[in-house]
C-alpha positions as a printed NumPy array, in Angstrom:
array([[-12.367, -20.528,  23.622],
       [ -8.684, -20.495,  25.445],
       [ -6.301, -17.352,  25.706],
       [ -2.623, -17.437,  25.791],
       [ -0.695, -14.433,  27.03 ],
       [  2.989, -13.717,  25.808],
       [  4.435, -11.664,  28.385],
       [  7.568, -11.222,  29.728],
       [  9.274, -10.245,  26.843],
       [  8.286,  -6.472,  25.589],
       [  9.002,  -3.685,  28.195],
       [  7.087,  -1.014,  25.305],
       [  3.949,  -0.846,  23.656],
       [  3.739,  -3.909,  21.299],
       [  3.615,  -2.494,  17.868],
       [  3.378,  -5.193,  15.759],
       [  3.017,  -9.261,  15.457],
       [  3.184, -11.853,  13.213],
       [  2.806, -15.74 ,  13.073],
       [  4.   , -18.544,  10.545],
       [  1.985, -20.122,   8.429],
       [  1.374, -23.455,  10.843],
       [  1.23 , -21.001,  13.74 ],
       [  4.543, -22.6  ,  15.344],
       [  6.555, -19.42 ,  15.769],
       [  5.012, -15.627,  17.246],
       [  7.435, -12.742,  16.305],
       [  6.594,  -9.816,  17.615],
       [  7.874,  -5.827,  17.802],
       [  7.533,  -3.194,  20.077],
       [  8.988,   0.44 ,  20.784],
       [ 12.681,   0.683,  21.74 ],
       [ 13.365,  -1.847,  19.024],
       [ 12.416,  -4.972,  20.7  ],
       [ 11.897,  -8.26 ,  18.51 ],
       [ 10.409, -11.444,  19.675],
       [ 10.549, -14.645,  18.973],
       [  7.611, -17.006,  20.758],
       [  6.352, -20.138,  20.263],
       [  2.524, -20.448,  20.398],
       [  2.568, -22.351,  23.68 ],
       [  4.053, -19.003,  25.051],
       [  7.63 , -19.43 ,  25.637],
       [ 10.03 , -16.485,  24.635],
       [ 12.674, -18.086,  22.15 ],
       [ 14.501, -15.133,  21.6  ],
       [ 14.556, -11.546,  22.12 ],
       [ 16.48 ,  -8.957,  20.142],
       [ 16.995,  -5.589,  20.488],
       [ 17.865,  -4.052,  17.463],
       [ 18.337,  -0.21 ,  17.835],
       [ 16.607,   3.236,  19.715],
       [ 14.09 ,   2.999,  17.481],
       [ 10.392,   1.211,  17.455],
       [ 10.292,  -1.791,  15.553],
       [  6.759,  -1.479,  13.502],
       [  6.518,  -4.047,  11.238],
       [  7.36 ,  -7.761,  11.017],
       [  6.491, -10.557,   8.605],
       [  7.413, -14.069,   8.73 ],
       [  8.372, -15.854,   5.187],
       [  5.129, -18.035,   3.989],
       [  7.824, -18.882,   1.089],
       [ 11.107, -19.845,   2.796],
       [ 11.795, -21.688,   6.15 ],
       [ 12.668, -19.59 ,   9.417],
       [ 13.345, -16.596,   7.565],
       [ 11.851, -13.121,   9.614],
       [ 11.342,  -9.639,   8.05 ],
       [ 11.325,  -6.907,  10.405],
       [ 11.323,  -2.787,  10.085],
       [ 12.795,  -0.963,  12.135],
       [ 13.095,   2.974,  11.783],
       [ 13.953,   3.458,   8.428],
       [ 15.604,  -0.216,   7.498],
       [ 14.548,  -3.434,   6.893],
       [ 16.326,  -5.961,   8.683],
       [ 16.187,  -9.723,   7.111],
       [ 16.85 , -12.482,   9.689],
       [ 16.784, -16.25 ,  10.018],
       [ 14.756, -17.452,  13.488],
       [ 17.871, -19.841,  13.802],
       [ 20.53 , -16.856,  14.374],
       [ 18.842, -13.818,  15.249],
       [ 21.894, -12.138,  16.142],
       [ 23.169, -10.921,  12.824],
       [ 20.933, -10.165,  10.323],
       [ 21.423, -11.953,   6.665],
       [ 20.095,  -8.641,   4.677],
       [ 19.699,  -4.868,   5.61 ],
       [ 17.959,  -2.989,   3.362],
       [ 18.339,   1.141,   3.696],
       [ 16.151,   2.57 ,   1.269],
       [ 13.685,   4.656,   2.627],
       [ 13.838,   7.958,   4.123],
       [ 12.114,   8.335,   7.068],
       [ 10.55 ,   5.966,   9.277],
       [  9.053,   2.446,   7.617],
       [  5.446,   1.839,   8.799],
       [  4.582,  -1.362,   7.34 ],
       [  6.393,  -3.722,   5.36 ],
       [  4.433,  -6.033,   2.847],
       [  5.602,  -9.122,   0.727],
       [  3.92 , -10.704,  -2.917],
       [  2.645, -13.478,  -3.057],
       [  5.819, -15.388,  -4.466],
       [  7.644, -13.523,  -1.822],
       [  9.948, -11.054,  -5.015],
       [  9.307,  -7.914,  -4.287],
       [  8.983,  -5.905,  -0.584],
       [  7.36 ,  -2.982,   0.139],
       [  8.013,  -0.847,   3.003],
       [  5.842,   2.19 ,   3.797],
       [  7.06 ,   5.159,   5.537],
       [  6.637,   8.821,   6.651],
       [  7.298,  10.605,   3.984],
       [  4.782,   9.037,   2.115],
       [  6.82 ,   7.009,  -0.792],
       [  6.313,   3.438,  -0.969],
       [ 10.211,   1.684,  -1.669],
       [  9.515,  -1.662,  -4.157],
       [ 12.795,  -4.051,  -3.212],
       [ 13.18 ,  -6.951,  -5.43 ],
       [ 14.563,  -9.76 ,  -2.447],
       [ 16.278, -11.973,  -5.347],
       [ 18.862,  -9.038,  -6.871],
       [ 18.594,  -6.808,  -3.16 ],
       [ 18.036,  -3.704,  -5.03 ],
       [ 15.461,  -1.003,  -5.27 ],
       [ 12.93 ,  -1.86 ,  -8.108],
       [ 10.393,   0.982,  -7.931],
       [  9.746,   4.081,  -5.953],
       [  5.513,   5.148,  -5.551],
       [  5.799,   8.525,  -4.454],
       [  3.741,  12.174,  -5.454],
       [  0.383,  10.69 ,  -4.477],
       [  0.566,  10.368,  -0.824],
       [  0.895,  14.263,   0.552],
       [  1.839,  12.835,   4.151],
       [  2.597,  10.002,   5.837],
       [  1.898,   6.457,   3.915],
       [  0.426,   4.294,   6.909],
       [ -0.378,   0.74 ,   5.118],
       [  0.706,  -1.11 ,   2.065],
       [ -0.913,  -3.932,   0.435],
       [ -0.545,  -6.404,  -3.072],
       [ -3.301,  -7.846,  -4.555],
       [ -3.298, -11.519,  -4.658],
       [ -4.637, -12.227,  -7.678],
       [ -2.53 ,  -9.402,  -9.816],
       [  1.252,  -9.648,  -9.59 ],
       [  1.87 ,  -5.909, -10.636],
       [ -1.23 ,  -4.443,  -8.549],
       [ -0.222,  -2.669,  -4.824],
       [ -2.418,  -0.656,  -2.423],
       [ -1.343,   2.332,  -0.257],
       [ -2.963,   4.408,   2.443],
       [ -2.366,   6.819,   4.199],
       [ -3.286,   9.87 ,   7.056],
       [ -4.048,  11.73 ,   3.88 ],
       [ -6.663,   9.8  ,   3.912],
       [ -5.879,   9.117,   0.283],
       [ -6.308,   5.187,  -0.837],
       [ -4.281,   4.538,  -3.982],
       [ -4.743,   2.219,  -6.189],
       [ -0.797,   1.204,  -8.151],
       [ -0.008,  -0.703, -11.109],
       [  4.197,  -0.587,  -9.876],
       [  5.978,  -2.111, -12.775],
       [  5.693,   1.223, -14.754],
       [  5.027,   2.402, -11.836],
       [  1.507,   4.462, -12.647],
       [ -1.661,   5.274, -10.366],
       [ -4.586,   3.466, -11.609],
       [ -7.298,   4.633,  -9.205],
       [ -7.091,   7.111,  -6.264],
       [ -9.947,   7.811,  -3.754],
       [-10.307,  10.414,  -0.776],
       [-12.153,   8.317,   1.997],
       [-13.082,  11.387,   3.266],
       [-15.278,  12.339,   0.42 ],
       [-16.671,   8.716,   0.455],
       [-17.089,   8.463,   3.683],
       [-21.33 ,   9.991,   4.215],
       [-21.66 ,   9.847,   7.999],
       [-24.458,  12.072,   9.32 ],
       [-23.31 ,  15.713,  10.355],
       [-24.485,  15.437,  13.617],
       [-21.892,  12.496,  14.345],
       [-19.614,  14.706,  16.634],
       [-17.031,  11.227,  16.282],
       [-16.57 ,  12.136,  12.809],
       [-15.199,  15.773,  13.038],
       [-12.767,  14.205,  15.854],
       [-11.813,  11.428,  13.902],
       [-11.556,  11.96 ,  10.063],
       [-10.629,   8.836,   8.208],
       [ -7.453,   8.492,   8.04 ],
       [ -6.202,   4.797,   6.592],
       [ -4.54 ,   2.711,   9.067],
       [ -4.675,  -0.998,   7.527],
       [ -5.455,  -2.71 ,   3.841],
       [ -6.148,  -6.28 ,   3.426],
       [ -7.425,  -8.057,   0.301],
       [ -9.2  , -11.226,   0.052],
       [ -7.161, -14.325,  -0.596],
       [ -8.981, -14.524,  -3.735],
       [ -8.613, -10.696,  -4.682],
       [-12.458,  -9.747,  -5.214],
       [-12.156,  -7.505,  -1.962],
       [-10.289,  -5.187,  -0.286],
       [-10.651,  -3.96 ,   3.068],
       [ -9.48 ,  -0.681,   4.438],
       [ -9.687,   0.503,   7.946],
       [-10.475,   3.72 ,   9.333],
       [ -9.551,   6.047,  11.662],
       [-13.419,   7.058,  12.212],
       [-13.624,   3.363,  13.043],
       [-15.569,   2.413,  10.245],
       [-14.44 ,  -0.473,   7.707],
       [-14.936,   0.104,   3.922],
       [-14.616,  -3.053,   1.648],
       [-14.165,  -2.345,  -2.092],
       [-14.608,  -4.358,  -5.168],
       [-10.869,  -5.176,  -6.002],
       [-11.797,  -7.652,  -8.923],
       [-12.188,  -5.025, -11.713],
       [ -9.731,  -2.432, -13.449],
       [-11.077,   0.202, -12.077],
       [-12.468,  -0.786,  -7.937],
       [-14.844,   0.799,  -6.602],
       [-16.932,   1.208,  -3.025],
       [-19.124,  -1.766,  -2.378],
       [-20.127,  -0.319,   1.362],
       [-19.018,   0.544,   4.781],
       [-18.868,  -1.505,   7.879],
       [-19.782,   0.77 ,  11.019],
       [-16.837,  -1.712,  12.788],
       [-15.67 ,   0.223,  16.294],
       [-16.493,   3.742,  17.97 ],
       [-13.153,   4.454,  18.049],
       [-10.168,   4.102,  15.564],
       [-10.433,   0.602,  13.487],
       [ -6.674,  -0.02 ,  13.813],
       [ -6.193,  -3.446,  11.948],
       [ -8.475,  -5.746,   9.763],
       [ -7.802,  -9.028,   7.995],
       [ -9.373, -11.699,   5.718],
       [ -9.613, -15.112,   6.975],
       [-11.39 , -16.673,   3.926],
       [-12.681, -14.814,   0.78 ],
       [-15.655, -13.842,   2.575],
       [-14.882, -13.846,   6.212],
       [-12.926, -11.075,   7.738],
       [-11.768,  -9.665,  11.288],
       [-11.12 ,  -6.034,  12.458],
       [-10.211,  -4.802,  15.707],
       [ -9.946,  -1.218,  16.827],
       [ -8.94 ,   1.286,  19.885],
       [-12.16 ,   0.209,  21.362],
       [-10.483,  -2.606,  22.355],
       [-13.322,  -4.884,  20.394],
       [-12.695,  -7.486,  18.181],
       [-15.154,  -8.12 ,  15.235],
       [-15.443, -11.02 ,  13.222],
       [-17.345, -10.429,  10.066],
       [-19.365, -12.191,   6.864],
       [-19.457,  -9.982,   4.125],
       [-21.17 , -12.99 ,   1.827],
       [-24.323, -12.079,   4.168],
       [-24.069,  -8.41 ,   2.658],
       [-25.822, -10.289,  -0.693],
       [-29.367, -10.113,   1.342],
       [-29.228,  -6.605,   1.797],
       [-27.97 ,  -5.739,  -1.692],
       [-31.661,  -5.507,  -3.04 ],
       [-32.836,  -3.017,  -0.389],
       [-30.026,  -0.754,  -0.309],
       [-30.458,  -0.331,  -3.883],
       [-33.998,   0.747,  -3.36 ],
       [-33.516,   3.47 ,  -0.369],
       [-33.795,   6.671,  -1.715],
       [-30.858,   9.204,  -1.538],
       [-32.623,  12.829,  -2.275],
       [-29.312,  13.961,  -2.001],
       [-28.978,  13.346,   1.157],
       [-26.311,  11.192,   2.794],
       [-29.162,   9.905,   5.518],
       [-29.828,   6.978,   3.206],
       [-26.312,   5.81 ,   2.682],
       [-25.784,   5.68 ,   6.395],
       [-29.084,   3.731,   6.857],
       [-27.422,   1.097,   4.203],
       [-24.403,   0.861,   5.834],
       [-25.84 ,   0.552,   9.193],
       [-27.872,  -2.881,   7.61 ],
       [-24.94 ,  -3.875,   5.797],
       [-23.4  ,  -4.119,   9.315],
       [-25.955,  -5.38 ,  11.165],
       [-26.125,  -8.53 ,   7.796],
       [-22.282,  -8.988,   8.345],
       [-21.617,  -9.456,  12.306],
       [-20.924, -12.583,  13.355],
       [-19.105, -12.022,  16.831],
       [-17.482,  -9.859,  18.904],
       [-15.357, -10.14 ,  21.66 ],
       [-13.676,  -7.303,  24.329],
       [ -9.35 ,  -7.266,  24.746],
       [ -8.154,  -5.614,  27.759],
       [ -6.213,  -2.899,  25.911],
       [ -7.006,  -1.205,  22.252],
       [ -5.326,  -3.388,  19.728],
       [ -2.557,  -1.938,  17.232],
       [ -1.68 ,  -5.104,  15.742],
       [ -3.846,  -8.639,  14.735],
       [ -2.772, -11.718,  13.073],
       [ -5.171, -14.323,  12.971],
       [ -4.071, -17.926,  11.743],
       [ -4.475, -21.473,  12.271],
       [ -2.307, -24.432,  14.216],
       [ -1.552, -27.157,  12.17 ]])
């Protein structure tokens, strides 16, 4: 295994990172408003700084050719990697500050997460708003996510620990789910008083059958995202600290990485051998038994794990053509 550093280009905290699909260009963010551009052998192509405020979210087009996403504060800035100085599209819709921004799969419509807890829907080909998702989050809305497989389906979370479940052409709530009531983590777990669950990242599965969400307790919950209505599959017992980011790299294979500064690589198709017994444990109405599933559901799914120098608030994982 090699390691390449990027360095010399953020003088913040880097908040965010992103790589095309053939892994030839890095862009990055960090606080003060710092975006920049690498290429994977390391060297700093450009560096912009946009404004006083962090840049948190940046997304490179899978769709169109050199064309960079970012969000910074509350706007979304659209650039091409060949002139970074002047952006080709700003987009001022939401209120307070944007926390994640998220493209379809056809690269339409962009969401972009914020603060106050609404979720702004921009359709890229007329540059106007398209929907608003708002009265479901109570706080702020951390993470935004569309499901793969169905065009009109979107996922929020948020430190309301709320996941919500959005049909956004009408736009309508289709399921909603407190993590904290789903979450059954033994009382004397002193973590989980300190750290409620609180929904930092989504992912789904590149063929939509899962969806990943990760926790502030540090604890990874995968859902069954094939169905109308999805529901809890099980819980991953991921980090013992926050899980801050977690991502599918096949339909089955998926890594998270947390503010223990560990990152996990995970095979939920090995959760099928442990299906049978965790059916068979018995509850009593106690939540003893659901931890004892998770804690073989984990055990099934681990793969790997490796130690970073520094908790992680951003991963990207991809591969060089």
């Amino acid at each position: 295994m090699t390691t390449l550093s990027l360095s010399g280009g953020h003088t913040g905290s880097v908040l965010c990172v992103d790589a095309s699909p053939d892994g030839s260009y890095i862009a990055s963010g960090s606080e003060n408003g710092e975006i920049c551009l690498w290429k994977r052998d390391g060297t700093l192509v450009h560096k912009l700084v946009q404004e006083q405020n962090d840049c948190t979210s940046v997304f490179l087009s899978r769709v169109k050719e050199n064309i960079l996403y970012s969000a910074v504060g509350d706007t979304v800035y659209v650039y091409n990697l060949l002139n970074l100085q002047n952006p080709l599209d700003t987009f001022k819709y939401n209120e307070k500050k944007i926390n994640q921004i998220q493209l379809d799969e056809k690269e339409t419509f962009l969401a972009a997460c914020d603060d106050s807890g609404q979720v702004k829907i921009i359709n890229l080909q007329d540059k106007n708003i398209f929907k608003t998702l708002h009265r479901k989050h109570t706080n702020i809305c951390s993470t935004v996510c569309f499901h793969p497989r169905k065009p009109w389906d979107i996922f929020t979370g948020g430190m309301d620990c709320n996941l919500i479940h959005w049909d956004f052409s009408r736009p309508k709530c289709k399921n909603q789910f407190n993590m904290q009531e789903l979450q059954d983590t033994p009382l004397e777990m002193d973590a989980y008083m300190v750290n409620p669950p609180f929904i930092h990242h989504l992912t789904a599965s590149p063929d939509g059958k899962f969806l990943a969400v990760a926790l502030e307790n540090g604890h990874v919950s995968l859902f069954d995202a094939s169905r109308k209505n999805i529901f809890e599959c099980f819980t991953l017992l991921a980090h013992s600290h926050c899980a801050s980011q977690v991502h599918f790299i096949s339909d089955s294979r998926l890594i998270s990485a947390g503010n223990d500064s560990v990152i996990s690589l995970w095979d939920i198709s090995n959760a099928n051998e442990e299906a049978d017994v965790s059916e068979n444990l018995p509850s009593n109405g106690h939540p003893e038994p659901l931890y004892q599933r998770d804690i073989n559901y984990t055990e099934a799914c681990i793969n790997m794990q490796m130690t970073h120098t520094s908790k992680i608030n951003w991963l990207k994982p991809f591969v060089c053509a």
